[in-house]
XYZ file of C-alpha atoms in Angstrom:
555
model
C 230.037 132.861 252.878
C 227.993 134.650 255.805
C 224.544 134.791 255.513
C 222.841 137.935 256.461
C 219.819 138.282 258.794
C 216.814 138.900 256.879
C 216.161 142.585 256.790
C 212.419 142.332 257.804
C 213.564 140.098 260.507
C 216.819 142.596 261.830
C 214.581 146.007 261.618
C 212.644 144.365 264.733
C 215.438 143.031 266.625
C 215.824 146.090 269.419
C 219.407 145.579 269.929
C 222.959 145.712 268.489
C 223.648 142.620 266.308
C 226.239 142.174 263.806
C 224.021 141.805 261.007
C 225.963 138.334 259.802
C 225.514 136.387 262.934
C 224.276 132.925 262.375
C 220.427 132.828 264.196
C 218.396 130.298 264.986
C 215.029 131.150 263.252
C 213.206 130.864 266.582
C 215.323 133.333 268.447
C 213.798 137.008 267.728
C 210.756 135.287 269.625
C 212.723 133.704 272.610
C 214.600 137.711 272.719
C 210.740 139.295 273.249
C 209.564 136.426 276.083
C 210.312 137.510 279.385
C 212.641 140.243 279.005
C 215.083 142.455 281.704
C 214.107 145.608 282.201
C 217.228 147.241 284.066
C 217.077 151.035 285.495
C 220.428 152.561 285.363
C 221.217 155.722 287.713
C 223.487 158.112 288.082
C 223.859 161.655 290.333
C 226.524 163.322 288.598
C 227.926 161.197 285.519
C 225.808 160.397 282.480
C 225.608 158.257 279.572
C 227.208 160.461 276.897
C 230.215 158.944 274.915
C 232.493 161.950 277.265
C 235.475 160.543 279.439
C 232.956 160.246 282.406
C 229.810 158.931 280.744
C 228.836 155.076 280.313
C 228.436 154.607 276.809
C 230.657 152.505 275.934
C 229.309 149.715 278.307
C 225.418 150.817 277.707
C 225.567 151.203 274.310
C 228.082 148.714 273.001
C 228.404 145.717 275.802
C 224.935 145.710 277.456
C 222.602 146.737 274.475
C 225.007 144.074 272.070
C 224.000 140.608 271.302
C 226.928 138.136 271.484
C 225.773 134.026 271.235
C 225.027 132.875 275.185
C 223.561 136.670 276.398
C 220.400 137.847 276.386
C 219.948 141.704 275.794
C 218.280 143.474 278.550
C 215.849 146.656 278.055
C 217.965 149.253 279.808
C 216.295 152.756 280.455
C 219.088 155.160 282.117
C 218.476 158.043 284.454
C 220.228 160.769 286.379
C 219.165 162.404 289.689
C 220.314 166.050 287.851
C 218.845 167.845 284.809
C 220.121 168.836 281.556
C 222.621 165.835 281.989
C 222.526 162.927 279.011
C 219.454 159.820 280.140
C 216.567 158.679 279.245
C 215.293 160.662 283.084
C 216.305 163.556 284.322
C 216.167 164.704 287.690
C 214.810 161.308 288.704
C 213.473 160.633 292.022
C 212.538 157.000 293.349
C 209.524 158.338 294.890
C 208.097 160.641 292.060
C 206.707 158.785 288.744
C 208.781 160.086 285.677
C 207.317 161.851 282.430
C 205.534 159.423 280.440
C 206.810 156.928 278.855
C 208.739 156.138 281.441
C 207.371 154.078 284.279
C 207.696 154.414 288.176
C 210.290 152.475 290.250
C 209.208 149.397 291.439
C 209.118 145.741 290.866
C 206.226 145.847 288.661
C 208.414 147.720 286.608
C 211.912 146.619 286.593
C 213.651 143.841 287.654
C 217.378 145.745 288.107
C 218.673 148.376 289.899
C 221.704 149.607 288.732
C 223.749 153.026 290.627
C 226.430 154.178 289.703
C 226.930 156.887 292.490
C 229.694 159.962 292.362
C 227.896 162.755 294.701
C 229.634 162.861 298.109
C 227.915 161.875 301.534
C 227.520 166.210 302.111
C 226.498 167.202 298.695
C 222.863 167.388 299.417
C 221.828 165.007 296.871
C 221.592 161.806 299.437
C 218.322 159.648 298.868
C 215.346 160.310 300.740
C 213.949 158.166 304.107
C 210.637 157.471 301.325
C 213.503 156.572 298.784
C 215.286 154.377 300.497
C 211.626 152.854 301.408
C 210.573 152.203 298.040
C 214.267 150.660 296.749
C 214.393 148.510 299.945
C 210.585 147.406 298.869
C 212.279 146.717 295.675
C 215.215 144.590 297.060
C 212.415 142.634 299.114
C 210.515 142.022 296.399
C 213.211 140.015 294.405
C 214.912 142.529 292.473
C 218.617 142.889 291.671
C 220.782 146.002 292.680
C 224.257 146.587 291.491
C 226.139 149.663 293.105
C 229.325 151.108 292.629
C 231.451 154.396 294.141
C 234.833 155.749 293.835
C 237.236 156.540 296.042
C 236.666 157.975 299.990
C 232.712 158.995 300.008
C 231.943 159.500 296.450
C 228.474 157.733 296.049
C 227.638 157.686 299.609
C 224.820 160.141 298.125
C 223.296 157.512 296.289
C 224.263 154.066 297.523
C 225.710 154.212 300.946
C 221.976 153.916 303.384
C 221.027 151.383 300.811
C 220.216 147.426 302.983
C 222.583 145.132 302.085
C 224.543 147.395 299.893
C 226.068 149.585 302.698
C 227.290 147.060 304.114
C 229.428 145.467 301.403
C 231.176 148.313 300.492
C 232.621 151.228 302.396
C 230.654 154.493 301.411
C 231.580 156.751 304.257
C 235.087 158.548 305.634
C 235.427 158.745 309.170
C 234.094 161.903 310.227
C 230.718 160.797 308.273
C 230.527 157.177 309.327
C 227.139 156.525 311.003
C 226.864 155.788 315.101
C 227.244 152.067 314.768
C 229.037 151.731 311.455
C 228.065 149.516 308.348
C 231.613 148.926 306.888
C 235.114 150.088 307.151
C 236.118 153.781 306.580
C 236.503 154.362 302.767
C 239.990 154.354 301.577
C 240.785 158.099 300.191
C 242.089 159.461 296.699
C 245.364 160.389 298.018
C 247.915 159.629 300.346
C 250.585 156.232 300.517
C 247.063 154.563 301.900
C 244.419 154.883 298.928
C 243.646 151.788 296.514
C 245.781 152.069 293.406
C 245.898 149.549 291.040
C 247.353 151.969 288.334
C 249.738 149.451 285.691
C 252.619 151.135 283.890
C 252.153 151.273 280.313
C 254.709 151.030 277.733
C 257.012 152.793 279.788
C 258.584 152.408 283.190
C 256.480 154.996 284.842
C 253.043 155.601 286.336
C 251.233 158.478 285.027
C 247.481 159.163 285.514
C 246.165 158.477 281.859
C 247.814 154.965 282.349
C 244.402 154.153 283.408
C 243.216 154.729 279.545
C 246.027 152.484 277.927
C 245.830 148.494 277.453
C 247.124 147.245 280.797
C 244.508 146.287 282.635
C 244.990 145.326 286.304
C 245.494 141.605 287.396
C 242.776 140.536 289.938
C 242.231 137.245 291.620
C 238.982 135.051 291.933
C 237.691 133.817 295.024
C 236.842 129.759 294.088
C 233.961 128.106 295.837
C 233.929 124.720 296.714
C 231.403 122.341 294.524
C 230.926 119.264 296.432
C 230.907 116.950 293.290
C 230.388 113.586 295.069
C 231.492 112.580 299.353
C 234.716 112.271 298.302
C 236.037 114.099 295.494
C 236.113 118.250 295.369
C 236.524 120.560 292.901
C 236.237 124.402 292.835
C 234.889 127.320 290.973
C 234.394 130.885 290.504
C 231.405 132.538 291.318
C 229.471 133.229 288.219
C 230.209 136.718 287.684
C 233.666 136.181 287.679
C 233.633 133.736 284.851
C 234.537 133.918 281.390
C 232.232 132.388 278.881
C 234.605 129.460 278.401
C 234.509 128.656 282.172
C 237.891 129.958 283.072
C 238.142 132.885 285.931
C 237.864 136.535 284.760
C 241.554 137.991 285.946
C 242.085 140.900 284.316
C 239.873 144.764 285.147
C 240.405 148.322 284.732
C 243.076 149.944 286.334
C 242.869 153.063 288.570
C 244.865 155.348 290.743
C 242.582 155.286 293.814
C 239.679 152.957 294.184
C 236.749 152.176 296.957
C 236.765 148.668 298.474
C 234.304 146.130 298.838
C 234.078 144.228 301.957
C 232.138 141.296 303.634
C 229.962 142.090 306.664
C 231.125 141.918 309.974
C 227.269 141.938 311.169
C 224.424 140.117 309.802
C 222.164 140.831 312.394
C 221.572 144.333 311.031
C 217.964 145.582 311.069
C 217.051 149.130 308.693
C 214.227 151.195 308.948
C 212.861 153.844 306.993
C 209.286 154.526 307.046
C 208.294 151.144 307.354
C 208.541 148.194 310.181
C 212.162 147.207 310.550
C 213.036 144.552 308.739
C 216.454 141.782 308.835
C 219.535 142.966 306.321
C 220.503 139.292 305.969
C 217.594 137.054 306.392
C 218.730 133.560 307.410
C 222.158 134.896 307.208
C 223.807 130.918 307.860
C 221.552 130.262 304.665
C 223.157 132.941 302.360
C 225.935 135.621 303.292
C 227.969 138.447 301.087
C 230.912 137.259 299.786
C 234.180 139.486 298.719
C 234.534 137.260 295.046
C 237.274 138.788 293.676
C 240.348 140.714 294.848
C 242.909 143.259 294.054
C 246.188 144.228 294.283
C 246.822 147.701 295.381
C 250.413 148.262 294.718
C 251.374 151.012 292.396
C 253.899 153.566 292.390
C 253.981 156.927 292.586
C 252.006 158.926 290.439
C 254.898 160.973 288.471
C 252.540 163.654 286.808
C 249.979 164.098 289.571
C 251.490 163.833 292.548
C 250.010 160.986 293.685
C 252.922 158.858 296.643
C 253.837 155.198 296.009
C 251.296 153.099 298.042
C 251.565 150.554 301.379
C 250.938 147.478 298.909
C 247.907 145.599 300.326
C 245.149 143.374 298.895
C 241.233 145.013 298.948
C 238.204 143.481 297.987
C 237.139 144.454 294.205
C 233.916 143.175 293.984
C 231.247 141.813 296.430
C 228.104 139.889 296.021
C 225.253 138.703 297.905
C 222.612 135.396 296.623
C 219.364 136.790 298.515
C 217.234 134.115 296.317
C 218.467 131.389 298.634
C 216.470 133.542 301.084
C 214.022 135.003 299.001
C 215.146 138.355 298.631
C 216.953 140.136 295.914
C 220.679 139.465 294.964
C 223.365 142.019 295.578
C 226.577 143.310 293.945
C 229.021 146.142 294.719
C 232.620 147.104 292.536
C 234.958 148.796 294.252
C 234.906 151.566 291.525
C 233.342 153.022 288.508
C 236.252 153.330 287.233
C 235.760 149.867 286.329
C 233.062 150.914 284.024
C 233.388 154.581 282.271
C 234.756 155.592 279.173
C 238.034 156.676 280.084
C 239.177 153.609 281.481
C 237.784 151.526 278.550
C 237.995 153.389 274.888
C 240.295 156.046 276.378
C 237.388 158.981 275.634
C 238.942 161.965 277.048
C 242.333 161.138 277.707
C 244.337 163.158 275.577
C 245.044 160.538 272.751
C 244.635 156.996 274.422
C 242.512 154.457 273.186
C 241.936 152.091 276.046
C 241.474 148.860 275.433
C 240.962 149.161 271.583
C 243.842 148.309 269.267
C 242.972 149.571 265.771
C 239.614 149.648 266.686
C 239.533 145.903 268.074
C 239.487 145.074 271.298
C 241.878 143.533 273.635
C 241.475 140.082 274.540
C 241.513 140.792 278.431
C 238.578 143.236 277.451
C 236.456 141.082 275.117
C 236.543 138.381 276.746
C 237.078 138.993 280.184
C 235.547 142.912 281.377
C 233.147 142.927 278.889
C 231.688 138.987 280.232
C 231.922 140.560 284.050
C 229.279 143.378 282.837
C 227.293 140.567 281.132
C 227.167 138.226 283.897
C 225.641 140.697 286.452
C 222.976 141.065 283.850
C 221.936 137.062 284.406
C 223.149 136.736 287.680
C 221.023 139.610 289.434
C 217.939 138.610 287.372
C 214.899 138.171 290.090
C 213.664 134.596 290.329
C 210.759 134.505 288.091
C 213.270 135.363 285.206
C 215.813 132.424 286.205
C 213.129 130.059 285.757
C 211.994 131.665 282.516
C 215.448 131.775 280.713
C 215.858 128.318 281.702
C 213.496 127.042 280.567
C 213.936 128.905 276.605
C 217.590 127.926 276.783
C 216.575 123.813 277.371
C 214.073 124.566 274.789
C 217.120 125.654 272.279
C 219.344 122.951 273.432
C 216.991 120.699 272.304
C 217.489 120.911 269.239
C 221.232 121.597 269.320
C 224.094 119.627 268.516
C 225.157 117.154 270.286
C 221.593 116.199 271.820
C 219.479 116.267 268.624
C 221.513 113.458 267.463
C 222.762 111.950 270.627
C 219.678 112.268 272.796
C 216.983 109.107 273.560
C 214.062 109.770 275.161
C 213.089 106.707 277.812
C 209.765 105.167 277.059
C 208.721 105.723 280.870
C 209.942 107.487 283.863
C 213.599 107.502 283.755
C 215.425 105.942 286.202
C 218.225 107.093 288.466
C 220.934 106.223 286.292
C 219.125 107.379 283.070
C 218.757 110.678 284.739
C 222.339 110.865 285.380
C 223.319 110.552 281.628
C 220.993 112.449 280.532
C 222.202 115.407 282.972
C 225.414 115.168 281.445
C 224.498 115.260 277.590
C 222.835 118.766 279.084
C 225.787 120.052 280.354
C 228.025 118.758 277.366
C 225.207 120.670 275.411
C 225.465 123.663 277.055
C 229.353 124.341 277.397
C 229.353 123.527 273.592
C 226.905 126.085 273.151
C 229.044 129.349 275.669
C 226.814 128.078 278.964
C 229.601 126.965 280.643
C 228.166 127.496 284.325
C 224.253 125.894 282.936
C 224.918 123.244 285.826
C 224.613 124.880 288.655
C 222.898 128.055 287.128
C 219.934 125.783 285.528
C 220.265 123.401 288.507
C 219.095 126.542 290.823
C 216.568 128.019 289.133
C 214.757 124.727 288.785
C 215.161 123.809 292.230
C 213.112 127.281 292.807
C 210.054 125.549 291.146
C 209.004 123.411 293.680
C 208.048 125.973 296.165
C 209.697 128.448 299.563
C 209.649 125.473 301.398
C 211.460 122.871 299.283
C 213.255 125.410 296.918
C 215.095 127.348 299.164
C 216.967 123.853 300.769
C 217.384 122.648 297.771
C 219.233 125.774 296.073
C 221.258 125.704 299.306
C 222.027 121.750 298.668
C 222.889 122.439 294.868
C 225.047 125.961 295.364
C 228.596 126.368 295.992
C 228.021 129.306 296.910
C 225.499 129.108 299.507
C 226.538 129.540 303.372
C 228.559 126.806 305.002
C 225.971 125.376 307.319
C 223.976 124.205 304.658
C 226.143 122.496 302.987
C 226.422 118.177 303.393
C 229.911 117.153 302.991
C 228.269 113.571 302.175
C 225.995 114.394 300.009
C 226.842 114.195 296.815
C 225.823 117.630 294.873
C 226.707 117.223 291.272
C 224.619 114.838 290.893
C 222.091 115.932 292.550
C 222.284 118.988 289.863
C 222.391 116.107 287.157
C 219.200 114.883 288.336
C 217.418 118.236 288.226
C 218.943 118.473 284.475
C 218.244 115.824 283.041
C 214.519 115.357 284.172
C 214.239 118.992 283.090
C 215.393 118.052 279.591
C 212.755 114.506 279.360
C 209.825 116.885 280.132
C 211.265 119.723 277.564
C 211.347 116.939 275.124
C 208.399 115.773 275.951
C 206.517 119.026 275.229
C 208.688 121.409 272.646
C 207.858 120.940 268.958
C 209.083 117.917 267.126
C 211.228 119.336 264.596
C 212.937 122.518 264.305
C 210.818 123.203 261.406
C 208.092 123.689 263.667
C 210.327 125.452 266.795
C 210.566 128.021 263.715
C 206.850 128.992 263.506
C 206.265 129.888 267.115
C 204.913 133.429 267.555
C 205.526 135.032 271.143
C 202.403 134.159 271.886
C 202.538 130.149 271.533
C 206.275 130.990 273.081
C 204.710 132.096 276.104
C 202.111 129.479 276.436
C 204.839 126.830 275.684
C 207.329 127.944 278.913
C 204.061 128.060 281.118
C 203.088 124.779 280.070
C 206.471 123.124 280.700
C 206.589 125.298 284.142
C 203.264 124.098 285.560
C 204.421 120.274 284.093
C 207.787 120.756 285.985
C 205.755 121.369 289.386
C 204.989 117.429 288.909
C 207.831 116.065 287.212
C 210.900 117.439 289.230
C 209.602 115.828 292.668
C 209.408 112.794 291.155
C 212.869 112.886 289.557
C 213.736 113.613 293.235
C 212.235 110.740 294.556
C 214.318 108.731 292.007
C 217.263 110.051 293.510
C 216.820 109.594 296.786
C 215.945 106.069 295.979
C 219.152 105.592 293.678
C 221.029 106.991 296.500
C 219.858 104.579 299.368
C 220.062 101.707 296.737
C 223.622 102.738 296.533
C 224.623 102.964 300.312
C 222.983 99.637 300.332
C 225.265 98.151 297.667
C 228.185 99.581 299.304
C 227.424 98.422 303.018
C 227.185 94.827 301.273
C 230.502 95.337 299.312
C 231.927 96.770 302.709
C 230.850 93.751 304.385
C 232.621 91.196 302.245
C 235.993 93.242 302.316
C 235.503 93.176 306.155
C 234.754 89.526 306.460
C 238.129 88.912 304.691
C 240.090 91.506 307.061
C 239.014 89.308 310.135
């Protein structure tokens, strides 16, 4: 039978939970060290549980605890009054009513804009707004931004660095003197985005969008140089599902925006500051269009909407900026992807969206709901990264299968020691819903040892980083491995001997724990590099010998 969280312990947990989930006794602490603090925006929907509001994904995706997620502090706002946020009538550059603090990175660590207001509504941000979210980006923190079809969010999102660029914000007539992106597609005509699915009938009506067929979509893979000669690929880490597999299934729409990859990364901005690069380094770390759509529905029978000129589009874009020390970037192609309408059918005249008798679909549990959970981790600035790895080693630790499989070396570990012990890390983590903990742990570590080493080294150890970077002979998985299991031999080193004792840590000793193994991981993951570069030339030693004797036989 289910045991039920303590009362005294579920009346301070600040989140959804189902109140039967099996904790660990340590994690309400782990939940209050080094939380997200995520400002959501909007200029002309809200949060309200109406067809165009966001609570659905606010309320019951972002602020609900499933195992492998960490629930981020969320404060929503909306540029207009009397609409339903936390803010009203917010401005970048004006410090909201108490409690609330002012934007910045001191503040928050995610920007999050949801924009509807057209490029000539009057509501466009500000030359000292733009300033202070730029600052922002700079800085290290995330941004996600999303549209809808032709210019709606142009207002909010489309002179934003970075994000202007990876999405099309503006029609023709608006698009600026030298422009950022492609002309938006519009809402109408044989040419718009529509990725509408018939329901359980031949035809495509509007409210199609609100039923249980969501859209199929299509992952971009990445190629994960595993060792000189054998490849293997992967999604990009929002686009995976908590078991590993690709996310391939979205919200469907009759006319979406597009997302696109730069055609220039030598792009400068300036607002009322010094100019400064769009794409630092831009070899280093580029956008990427990660996913794609299909636009090819038919015509709209009870809007009068023409059958489409099929075509692919890009559905979601995103940009690493850690690799260069800036913030990370993501765009969707469409809100539609997110409000309530297209996901528990509020507002459309009887549909139910992806809820069957009040459970969701599978495509939605496990595959939309995951996208909105991975942009939570993946745009979280640097100093988080580091922080969440280190509390999720410090749970693995004493996790099945390395409390029982796991032996700590007497010394140093040595190259091949490091290895295995890598790999009982990553067994760890898939068995505990961490499926991409290699490369995700692997990167925030490498960001430990310092802008000079780190940002190589993230570039060495992710797929996704740009293309001159990358060493064909080098051979990257283990090199992540490495990183891994050192990480793990100091954890276990330092972390508390028996769960028993993991159990009476107060946030306090929690926090003075991670800092501890931080400052001892400045000293212990250079020397785990050191044994790999040694392992490594002991290797291409061996093999030049072995070569030698096969030669010697060929002559």
């Amino acid at each position: 039978m289910p045991v039920r969280i303590p009362p005294e312990i579920l009346e301070r947990i600040p989140f959804n939970i189902d109140p039967f989930t099996p904790i660990r006794p340590w994690w309400p602490v782990f939940w209050k060290v080094c939380p997200q603090r995520i400002l959501m925006v909007c200029d002309g929907l809200d949060f309200s549980t109406g067809g165009f509001g966001l609570n659905e994904v606010v309320s019951n995706v972002l602020k609900t605890w499933v195992p492998g997620y960490r629930v981020p502090q969320v404060t929503t706002a909306n540029r207009h009054l009397g609409e339903v946020a936390d803010i009203q009538g917010f401005r970048f550059d004006v410090a909201p009513p108490a409690p609330h603090k002012a934007f910045g990175f001191a503040n928050y660590d995610q920007l999050w804009l949801i924009g509807s207001a057209s490029a000539g509504s009057g509501l466009s941000l500000s030359d000292a707004e733009l300033q202070r979210i730029a600052d922002f980006m700079d800085a290290g923190g995330g941004v996600f931004a999303t549209g809808d079809h032709a210019d709606l969010g142009a207002a909010l999102c489309g002179r934003i660095p970075r994000v202007r660029s990876m999405r099309s914000w503006f029609n023709a007539a608006e698009q600026p003197a030298e422009p950022w992106a492609p002309v938006a597609p519009n809402g109408g005509n044989a040419d718009r985005i529509d990725t509408l699915t018939p329901g359980d009938d031949a035809f495509f009506t509007f409210n199609d969008q609100s039923d249980t067929h969501p859209q199929r979509i299509h992952v971009r893979y990445f190629e994960n140089l595993a060792t000189p000669v054998a490849y293997d690929y992967q999604p990009h880490p929002l686009m995976q599902r908590q078991d590993g597999r690709p996310i391939l299934h979205f919200p469907d729409h009759p006319h979406e925006g597009v997302c696109v990859e730069p055609a220039n990364h030598a792009l400068n901005y300036q607002f009322t500051g010094a100019a400064r690069p769009e794409y630092p380094s831009a070899g280093v770390s580029k956008p990427y269009v990660i996913a794609t759509g299909f636009s090819g529905g038919g015509y709209v029978t009870d809007v009068g909407k023409p059958a489409v000129n099929p075509r692919c589009f890009g559905l979601v874009s995103a940009y690493d900026g850690h690799l260069v020390s800036v913030g990370r970037v993501a765009c969707d192609s469409t809100w539609h992807h997110w409000i309530n309408i297209n996901l528990d059918g509020a507002g459309s005249g009887g549909r139910s969206g992806f809820y069957v008798g009040g459970v969701r679909t599978p495509e939605y549990a496990n595959e939309i709901c995951q996208y909105y959970r991975n942009l939570v981790a993946w745009l979280a600035p640097t100093r988080i990264r580091w922080c969440h790895a280190i509390l999720d080693l410090l749970d693995l630790r004493f996790a099945y299968p390395l409390f029982e499989e796991w032996r700590q070396p007497p010394g140093p570990p040595d190259f091949r020691e490091l290895l295995a012990m890598g790999r009982q890390v990553v067994a760890a983590a898939k068995a505990a819903g961490l499926p991409d903990a290699e490369v995700r742990f692997a990167s925030a570590l490498a960001g430990l040892l310092g802008k000079n080493a780190s940002l190589p080294l993230q570039s060495l150890v992710s797929p996704w980083a740009g293309a001159e970077e990358r060493r064909a002979d080098l051979p990257a998985a283990e090199l992540r491995l490495v990183l891994l299991g050192a990480a793990m031999h100091t954890v276990w080193e330092l972390a508390p001997a028996s769960s028993g004792e993991m159990a009476r840590l107060t946030e306090k000793s929690a926090n003075a724990l991670r800092d501890k193994i931080l400052k001892t991981l400045g000293k212990t993951l250079p020397a785990a590099l050191q044994t790999y570069v040694k392992g490594v030339h002991q290797r291409i030693e061996s093999s030049a010998k072995s070569l030698s004797v096969i030669e010697s036989l060929l002559r």
